[in-house]
GROMACS .gro file of C-alpha atoms in nm:
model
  415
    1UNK     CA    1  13.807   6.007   8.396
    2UNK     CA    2  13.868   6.252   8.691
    3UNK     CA    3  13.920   6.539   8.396
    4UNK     CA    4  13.613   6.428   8.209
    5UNK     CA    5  13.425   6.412   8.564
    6UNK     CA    6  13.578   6.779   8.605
    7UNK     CA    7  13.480   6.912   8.288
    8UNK     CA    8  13.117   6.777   8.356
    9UNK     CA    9  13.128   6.962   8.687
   10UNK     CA   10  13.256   7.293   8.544
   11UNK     CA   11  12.985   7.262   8.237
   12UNK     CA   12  12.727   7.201   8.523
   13UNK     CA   13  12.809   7.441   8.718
   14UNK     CA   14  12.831   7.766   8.470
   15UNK     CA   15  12.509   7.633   8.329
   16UNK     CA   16  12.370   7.656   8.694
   17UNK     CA   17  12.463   7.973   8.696
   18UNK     CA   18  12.365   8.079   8.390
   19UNK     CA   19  12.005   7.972   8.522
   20UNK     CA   20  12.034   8.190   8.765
   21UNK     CA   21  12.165   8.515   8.558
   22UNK     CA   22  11.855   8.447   8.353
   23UNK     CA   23  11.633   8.413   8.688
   24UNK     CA   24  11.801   8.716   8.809
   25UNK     CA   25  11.773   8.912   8.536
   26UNK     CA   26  11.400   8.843   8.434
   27UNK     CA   27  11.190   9.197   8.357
   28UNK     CA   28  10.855   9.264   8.531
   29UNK     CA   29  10.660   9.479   8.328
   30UNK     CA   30  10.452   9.657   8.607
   31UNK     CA   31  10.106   9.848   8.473
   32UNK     CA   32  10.019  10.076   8.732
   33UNK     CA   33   9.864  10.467   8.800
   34UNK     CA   34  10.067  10.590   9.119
   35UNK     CA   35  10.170  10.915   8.909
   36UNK     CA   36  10.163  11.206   9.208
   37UNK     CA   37  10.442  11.298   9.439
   38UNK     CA   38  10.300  11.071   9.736
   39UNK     CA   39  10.209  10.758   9.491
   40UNK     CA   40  10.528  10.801   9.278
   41UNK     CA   41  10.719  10.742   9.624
   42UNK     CA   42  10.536  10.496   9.734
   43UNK     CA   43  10.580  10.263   9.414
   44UNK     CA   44  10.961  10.339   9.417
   45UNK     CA   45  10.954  10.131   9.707
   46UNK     CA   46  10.872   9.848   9.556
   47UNK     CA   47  11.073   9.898   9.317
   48UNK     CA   48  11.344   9.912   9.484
   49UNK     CA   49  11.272   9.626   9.662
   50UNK     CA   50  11.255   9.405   9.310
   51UNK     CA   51  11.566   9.579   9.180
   52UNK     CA   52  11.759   9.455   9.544
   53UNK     CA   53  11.665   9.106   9.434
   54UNK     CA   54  11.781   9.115   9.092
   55UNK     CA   55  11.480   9.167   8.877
   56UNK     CA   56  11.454   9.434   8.631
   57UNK     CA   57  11.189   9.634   8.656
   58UNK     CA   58  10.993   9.826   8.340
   59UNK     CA   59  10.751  10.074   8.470
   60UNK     CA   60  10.486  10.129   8.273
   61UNK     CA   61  10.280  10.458   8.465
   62UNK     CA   62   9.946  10.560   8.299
   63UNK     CA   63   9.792  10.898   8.504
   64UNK     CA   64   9.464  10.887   8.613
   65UNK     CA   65   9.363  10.856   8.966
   66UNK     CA   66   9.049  10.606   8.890
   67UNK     CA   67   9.297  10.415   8.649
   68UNK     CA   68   9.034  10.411   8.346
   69UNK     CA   69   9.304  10.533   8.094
   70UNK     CA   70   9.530  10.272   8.294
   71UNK     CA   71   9.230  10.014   8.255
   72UNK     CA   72   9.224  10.121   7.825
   73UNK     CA   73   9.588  10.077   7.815
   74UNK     CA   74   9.573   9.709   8.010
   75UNK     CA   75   9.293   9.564   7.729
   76UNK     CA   76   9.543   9.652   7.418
   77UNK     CA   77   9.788   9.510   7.572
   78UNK     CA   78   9.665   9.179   7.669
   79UNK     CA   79   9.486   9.131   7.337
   80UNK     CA   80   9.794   9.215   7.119
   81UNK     CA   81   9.965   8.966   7.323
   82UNK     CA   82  10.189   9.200   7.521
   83UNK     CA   83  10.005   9.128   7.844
   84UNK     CA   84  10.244   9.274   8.156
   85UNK     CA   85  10.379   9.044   8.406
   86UNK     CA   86  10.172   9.270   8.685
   87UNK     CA   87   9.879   9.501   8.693
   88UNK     CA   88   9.706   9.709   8.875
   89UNK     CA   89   9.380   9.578   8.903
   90UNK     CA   90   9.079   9.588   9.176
   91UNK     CA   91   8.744   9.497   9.275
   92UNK     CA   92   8.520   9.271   9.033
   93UNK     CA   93   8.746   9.333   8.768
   94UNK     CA   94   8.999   9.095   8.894
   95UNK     CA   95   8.746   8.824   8.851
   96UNK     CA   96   8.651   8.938   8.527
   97UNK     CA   97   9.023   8.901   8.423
   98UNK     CA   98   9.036   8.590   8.594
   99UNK     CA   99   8.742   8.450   8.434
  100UNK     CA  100   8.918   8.510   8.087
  101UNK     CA  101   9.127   8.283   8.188
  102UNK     CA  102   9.444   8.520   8.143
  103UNK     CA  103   9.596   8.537   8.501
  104UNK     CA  104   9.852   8.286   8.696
  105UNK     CA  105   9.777   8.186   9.017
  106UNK     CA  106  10.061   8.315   9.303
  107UNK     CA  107   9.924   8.076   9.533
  108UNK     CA  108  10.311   7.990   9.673
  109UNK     CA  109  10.359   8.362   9.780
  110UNK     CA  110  10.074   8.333   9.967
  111UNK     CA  111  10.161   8.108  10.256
  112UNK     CA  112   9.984   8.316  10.502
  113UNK     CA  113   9.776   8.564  10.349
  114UNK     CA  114   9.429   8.405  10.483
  115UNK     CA  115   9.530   8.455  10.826
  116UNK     CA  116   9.653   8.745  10.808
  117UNK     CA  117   9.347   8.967  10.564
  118UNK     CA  118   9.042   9.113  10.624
  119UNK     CA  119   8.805   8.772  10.491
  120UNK     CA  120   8.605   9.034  10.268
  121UNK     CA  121   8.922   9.140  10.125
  122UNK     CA  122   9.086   8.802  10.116
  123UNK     CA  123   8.797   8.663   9.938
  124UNK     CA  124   8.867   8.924   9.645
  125UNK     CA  125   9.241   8.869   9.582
  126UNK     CA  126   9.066   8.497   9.481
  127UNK     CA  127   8.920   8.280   9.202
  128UNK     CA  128   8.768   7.944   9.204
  129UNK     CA  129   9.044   7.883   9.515
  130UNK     CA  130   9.361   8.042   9.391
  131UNK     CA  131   9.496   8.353   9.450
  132UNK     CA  132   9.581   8.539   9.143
  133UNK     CA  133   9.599   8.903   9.295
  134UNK     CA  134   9.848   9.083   9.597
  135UNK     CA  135   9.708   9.347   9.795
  136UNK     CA  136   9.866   9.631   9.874
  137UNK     CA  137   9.693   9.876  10.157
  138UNK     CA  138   9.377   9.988  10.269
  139UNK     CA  139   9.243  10.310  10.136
  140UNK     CA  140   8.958  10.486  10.357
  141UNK     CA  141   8.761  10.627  10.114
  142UNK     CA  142   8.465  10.876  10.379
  143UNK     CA  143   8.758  11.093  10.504
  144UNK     CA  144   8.732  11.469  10.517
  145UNK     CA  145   9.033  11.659  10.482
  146UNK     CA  146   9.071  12.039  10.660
  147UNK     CA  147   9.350  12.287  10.625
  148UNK     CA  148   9.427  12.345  11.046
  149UNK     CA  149   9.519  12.684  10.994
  150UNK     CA  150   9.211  12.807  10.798
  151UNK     CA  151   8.992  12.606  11.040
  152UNK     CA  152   9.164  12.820  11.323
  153UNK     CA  153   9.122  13.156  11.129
  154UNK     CA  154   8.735  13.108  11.107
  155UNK     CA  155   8.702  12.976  11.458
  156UNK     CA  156   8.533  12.646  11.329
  157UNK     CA  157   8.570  12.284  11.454
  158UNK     CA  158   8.552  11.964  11.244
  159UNK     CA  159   8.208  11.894  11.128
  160UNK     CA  160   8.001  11.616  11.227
  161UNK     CA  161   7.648  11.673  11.091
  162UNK     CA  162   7.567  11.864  10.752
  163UNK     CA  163   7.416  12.143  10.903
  164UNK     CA  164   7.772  12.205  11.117
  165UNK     CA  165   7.991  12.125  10.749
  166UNK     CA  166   7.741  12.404  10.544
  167UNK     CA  167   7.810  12.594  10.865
  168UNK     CA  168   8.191  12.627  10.839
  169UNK     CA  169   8.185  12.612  10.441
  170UNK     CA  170   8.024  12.963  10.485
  171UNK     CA  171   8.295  13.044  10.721
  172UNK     CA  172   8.560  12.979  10.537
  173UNK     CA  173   8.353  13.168  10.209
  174UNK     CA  174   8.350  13.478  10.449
  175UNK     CA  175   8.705  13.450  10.521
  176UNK     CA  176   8.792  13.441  10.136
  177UNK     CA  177   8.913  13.100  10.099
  178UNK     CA  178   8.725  12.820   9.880
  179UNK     CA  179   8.516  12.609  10.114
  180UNK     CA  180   8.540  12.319   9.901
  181UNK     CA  181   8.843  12.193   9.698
  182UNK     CA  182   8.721  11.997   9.419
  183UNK     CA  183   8.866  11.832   9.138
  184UNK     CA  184   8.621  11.803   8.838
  185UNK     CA  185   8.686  11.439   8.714
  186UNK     CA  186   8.395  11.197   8.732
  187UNK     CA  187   8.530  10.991   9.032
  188UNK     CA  188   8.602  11.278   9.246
  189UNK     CA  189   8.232  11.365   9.184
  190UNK     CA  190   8.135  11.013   9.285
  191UNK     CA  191   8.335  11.021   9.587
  192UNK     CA  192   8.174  11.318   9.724
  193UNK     CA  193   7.772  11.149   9.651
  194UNK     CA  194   7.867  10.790   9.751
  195UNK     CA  195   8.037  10.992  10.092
  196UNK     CA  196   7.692  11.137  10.111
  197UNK     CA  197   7.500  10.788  10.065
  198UNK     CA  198   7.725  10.648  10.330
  199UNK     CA  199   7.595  10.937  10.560
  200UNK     CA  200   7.264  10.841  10.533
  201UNK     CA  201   7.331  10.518  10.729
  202UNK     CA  202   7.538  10.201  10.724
  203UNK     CA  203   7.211   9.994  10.600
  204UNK     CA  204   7.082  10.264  10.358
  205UNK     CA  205   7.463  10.212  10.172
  206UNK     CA  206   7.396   9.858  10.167
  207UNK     CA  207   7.076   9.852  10.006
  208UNK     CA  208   7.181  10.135   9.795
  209UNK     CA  209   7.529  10.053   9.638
  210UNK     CA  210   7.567   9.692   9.688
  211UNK     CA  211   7.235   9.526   9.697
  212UNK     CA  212   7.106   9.786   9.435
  213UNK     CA  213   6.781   9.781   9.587
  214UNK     CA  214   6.527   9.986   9.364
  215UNK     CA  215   6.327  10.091   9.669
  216UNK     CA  216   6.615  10.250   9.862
  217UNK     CA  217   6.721  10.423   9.545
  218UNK     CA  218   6.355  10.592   9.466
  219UNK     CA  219   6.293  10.651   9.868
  220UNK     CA  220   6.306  11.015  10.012
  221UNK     CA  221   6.667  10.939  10.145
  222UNK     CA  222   6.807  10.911   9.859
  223UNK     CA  223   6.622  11.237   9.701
  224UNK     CA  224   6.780  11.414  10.041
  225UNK     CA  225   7.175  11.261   9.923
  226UNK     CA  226   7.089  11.469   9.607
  227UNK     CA  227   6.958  11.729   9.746
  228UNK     CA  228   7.298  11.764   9.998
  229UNK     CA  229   7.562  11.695   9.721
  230UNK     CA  230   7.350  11.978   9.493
  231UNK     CA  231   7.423  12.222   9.804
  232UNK     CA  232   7.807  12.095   9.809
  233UNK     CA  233   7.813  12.198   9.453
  234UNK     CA  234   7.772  12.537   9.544
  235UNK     CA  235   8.096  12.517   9.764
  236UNK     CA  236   8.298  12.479   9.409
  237UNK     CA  237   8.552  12.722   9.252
  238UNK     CA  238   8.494  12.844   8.932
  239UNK     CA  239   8.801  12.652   8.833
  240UNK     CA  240   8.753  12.303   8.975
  241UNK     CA  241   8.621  12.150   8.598
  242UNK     CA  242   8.862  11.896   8.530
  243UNK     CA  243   9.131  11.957   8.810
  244UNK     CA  244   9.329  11.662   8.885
  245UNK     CA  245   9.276  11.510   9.291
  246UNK     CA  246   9.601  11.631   9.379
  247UNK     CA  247   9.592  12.021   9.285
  248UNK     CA  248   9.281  12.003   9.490
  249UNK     CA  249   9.478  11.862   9.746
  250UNK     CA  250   9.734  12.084   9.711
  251UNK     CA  251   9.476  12.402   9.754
  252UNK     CA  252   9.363  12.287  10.103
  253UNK     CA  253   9.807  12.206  10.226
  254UNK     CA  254   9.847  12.602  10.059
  255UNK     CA  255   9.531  12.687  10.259
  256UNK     CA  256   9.350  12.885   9.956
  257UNK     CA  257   9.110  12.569   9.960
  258UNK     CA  258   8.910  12.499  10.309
  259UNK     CA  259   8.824  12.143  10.285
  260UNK     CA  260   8.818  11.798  10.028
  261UNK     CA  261   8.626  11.488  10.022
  262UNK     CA  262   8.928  11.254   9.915
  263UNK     CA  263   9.056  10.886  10.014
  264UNK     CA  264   9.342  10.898  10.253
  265UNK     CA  265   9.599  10.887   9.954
  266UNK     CA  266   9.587  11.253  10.013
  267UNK     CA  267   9.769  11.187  10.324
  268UNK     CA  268  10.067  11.148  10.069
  269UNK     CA  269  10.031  11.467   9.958
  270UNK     CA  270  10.058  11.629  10.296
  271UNK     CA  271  10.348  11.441  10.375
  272UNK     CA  272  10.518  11.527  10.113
  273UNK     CA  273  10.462  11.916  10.133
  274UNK     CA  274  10.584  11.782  10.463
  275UNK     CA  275  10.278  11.878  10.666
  276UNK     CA  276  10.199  11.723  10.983
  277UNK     CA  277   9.839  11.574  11.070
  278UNK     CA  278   9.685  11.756  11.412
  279UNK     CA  279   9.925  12.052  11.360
  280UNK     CA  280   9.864  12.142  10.946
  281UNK     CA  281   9.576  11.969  10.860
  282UNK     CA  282   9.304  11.751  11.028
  283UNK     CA  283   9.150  11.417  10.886
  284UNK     CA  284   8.822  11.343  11.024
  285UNK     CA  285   8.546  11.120  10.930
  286UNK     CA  286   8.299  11.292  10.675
  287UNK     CA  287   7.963  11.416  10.852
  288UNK     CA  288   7.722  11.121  10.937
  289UNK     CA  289   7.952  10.854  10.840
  290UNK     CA  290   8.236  10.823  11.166
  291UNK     CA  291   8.061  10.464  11.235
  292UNK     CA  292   8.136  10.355  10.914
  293UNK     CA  293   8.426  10.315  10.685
  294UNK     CA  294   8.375  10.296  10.313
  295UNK     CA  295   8.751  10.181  10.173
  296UNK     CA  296   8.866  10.093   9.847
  297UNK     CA  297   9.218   9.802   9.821
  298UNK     CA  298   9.488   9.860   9.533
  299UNK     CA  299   9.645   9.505   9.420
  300UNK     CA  300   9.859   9.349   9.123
  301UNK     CA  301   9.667   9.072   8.941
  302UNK     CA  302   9.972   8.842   8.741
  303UNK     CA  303   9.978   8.764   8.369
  304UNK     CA  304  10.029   8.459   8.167
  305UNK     CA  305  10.363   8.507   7.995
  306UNK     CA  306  10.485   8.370   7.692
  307UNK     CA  307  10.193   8.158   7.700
  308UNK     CA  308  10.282   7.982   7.973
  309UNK     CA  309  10.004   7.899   8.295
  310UNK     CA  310  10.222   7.943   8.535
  311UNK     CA  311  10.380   8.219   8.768
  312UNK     CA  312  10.712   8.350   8.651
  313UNK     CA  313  10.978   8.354   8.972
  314UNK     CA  314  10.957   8.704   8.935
  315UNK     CA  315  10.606   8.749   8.955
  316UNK     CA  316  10.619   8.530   9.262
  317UNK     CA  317  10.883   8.699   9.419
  318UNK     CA  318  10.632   9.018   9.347
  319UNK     CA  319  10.362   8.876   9.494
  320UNK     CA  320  10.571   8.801   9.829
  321UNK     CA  321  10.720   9.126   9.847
  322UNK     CA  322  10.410   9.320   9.836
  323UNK     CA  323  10.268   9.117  10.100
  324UNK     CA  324  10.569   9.136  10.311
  325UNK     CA  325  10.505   9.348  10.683
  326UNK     CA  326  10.832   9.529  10.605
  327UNK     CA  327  10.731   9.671  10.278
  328UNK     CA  328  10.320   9.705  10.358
  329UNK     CA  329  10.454   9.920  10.627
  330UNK     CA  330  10.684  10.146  10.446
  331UNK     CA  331  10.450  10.137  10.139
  332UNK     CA  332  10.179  10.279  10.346
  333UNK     CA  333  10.372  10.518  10.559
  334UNK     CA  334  10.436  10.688  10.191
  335UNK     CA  335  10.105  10.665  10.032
  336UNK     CA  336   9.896  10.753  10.334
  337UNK     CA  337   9.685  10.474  10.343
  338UNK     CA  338   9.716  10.168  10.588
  339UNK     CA  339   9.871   9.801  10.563
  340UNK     CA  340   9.625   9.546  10.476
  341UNK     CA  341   9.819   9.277  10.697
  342UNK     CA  342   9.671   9.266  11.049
  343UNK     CA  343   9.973   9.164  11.195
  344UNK     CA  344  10.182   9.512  11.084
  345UNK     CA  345  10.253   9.757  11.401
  346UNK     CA  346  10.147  10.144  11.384
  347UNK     CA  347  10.349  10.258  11.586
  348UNK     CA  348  10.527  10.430  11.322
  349UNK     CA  349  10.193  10.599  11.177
  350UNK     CA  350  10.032  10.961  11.229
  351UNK     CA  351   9.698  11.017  11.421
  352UNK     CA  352   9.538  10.976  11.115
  353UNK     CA  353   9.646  10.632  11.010
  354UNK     CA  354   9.619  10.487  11.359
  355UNK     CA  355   9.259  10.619  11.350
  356UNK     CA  356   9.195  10.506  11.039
  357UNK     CA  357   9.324  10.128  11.171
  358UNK     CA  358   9.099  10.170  11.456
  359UNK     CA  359   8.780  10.194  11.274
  360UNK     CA  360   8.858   9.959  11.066
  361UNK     CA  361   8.903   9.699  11.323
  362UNK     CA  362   8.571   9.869  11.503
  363UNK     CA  363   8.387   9.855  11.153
  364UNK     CA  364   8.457   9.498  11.075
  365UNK     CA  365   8.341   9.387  11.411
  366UNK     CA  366   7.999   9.597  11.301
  367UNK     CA  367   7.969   9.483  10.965
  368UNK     CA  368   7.984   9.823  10.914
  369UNK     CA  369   8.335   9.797  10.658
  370UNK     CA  370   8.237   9.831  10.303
  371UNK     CA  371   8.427   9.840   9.979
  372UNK     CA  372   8.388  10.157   9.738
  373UNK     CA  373   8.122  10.163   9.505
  374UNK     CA  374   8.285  10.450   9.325
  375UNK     CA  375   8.628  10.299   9.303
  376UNK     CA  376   8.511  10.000   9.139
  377UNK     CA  377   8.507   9.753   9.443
  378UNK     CA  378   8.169   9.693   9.416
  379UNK     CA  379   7.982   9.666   9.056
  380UNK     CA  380   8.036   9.556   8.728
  381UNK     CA  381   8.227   9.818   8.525
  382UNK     CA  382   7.863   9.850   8.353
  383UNK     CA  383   7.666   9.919   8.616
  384UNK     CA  384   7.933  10.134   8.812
  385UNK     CA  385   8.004  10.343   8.478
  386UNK     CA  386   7.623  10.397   8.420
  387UNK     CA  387   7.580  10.550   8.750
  388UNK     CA  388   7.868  10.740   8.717
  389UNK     CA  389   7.759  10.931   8.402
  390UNK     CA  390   7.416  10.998   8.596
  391UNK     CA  391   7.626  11.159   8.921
  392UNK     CA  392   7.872  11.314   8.704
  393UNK     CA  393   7.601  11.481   8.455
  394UNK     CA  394   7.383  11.574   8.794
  395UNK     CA  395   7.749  11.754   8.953
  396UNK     CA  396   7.794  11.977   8.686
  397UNK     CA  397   7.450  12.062   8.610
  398UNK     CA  398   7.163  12.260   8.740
  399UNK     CA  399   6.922  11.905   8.693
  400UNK     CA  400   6.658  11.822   8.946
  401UNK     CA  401   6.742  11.608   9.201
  402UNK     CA  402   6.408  11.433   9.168
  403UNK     CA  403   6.520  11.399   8.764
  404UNK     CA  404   6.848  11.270   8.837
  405UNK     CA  405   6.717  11.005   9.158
  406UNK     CA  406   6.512  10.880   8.888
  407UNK     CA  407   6.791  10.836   8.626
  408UNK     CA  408   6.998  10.661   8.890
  409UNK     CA  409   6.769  10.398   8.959
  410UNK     CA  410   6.744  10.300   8.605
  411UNK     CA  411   7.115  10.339   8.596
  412UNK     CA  412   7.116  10.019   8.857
  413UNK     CA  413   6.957   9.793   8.608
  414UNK     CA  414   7.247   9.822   8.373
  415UNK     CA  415   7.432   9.523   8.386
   0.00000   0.00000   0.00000
């Protein structure tokens, strides 16, 4: 009996452990585009996090820094049945995912995450009251990014108003360096016009990309963001069709480029030329819009796997770890944006970060803190893409702004 009881307890316990081999060694398939220096860093974090715990982890990196090829890639897989066990994923589109009924809910990794999110942003990692998507960080989209050196040559200042940026863009031209770094991609386009919308007013944005109003996007105001991002144009280099973010980037850290309109990701590119912020380059809100913050949040939304409705432990153990203050904080110290937990300290963060955390706490408390429209945090994928095309066509064109206003509002009604 006692060797029988013994052989039951050694069968037990090697098929205990077994079960937790197979636990251990369970493969997260992560779709994702971090592909630069600063967002290839930043992800290694996390995955070095998953590979600390035991879990395998098969990276599956599709450039692109709006994600559409990413976005392509996502839709074969799910409908061949390959679906990953983690995506990257943002804005409506994780309720259109959702709503196809395709994601797990990670509700038990999120013990605290209500408490501890911004409610607009809490209310979009959610569906029908689960949460099937981990945020990451907070990306402040209305920055302006200057090369301190160049700014220092010219004897210019950070701009506040247009008149003061058209000012120092013809400083810089007169000094031989390209005012404006651009990249040509659609979604660097539509950063620099919804940046201009924004700097029309806090309520003009609202009525404009969220509400969609057809008034505010036929009114004078909206002629005049045209009319602005048509004189930005003429900032370009020659050679800015179809540059990717971070060679524009990487013109204003080598100082041959004066200034970009970019999200604060391009933090990660200074610091990892290893340029400091107040002593290489300086970050400051883009003219009109410092009492606003425009921002756009990167999250995982969770697969079915093998057909089953449930979370995997690994994509739990995922979900936890992305929300964790250890790894928000570390993420975000590599990828230049900021934690989207409330309760993670600064005190390890540049000026630029802690000024970015500052307005957003300011901006919330104004109702002033609005997602992107042009990083798909907003619209339908419809209605953002069909005002895309109109922005994009208008950016590399000679069209009239009056033509092009008018295109945009019929744009809106594309659903």
């Amino acid at each position: 009996m006692k060797r029988t009881l013994m052989s039951a307890a050694i069968v037990a316990s090697t098929l205990a452990t077994s079960a937790q081999v197979a636990s251990a060694a369970e493969s997260l398939s992560v779709l994702h585009w971090w592909t630069s220096g600063g967002e290839s860093k930043a992800i290694r974090v996390l995955k070095d996090d998953m590979d600390k715990q035991g879990y395998e982890w098969k990276d599956f990196a599709v450039a692109g820094g709006a994600g559409a090829a990413a976005m392509t890639a996502l839709k074969t897989q799910v409908m061949s049945g390959n679906a990953p066990s983690a995506a990257q994923i943002k804005g409506p589109l994780i309720q259109d995912w959702a709503d196809q009924g395709v994601l797990v809910d990670i509700d038990k990794s999120a013990t605290d995450w209500k408490a501890q999110l911004p409610a607009q942003i809490n209310k979009t990692m959610m569906s029908k009251g689960h949460y099937v998507a981990a945020p990451f960080s907070v990306h402040r989209i209305n920055w302006l990014w200057i090369n301190k050196a160049a700014l220092d040559k010219v004897g210019g200042k950070p701009p506040t108003t247009w008149p003061e940026f058209f000012a120092l863009a013809d400083k810089f031209r007169a000094a031989g360096i390209t005012p404006v770094a651009r990249g040509g991609q659609p979604w660097q386009d539509m950063t620099i016009w919804e940046t201009v919308v924004l700097s029309q007013g806090a309520d003009f944005y609202r009525k404009a990309m969220i509400d969609l109003d057809q008034k505010t996007l036929t009114s004078p105001q909206m002629l005049q963001v045209f009319q602005t991002a048509r004189k930005i144009q003429g900032y370009f280099d020659k050679g800015s069709t179809g540059r990717d973010w971070n060679l524009a980037t990487a013109m204003v850290i080598n100082g041959s480029g004066g200034m970009q309109f970019m999200g604060d990701w391009a933090k990660g590119e200074f610091a990892n030329a290893n340029k400091k912020a107040d002593v290489d380059y300086i970050c400051a809100a883009a003219p009109g819009t410092s009492n606003a913050f425009t921002y756009t949040v990167d999250s995982f939304v969770f697969f079915q796997q093998n057909g089953k409705k449930e979370a995997t432990l690994g994509q739990l153990a995922l979900a936890k770890t992305i929300m964790s203050p250890a790894f928000q904080e570390q993420f975000s110290l590599y990828k230049g944006s900021i934690p989207v937990r409330q309760d993670v300290s600064m005190d390890k963060f540049d000026a630029c970060a802690k000024k970015s955390y500052a307005d957003e706490q300011t901006t919330i408390k104004s109702n002033t803190f609005f997602p992107s429209f042009a990083f798909g945090d907003v619209q339908s994928s419809a209605t953002e893409g069909a005002i895309t095309d109109v922005v994009t066509g208008f950016m590399n064109s000679n069209e009239d702004p009056q033509e092009a206003m008018r295109k945009v509002a019929a744009a809106a009604k594309v659903k």
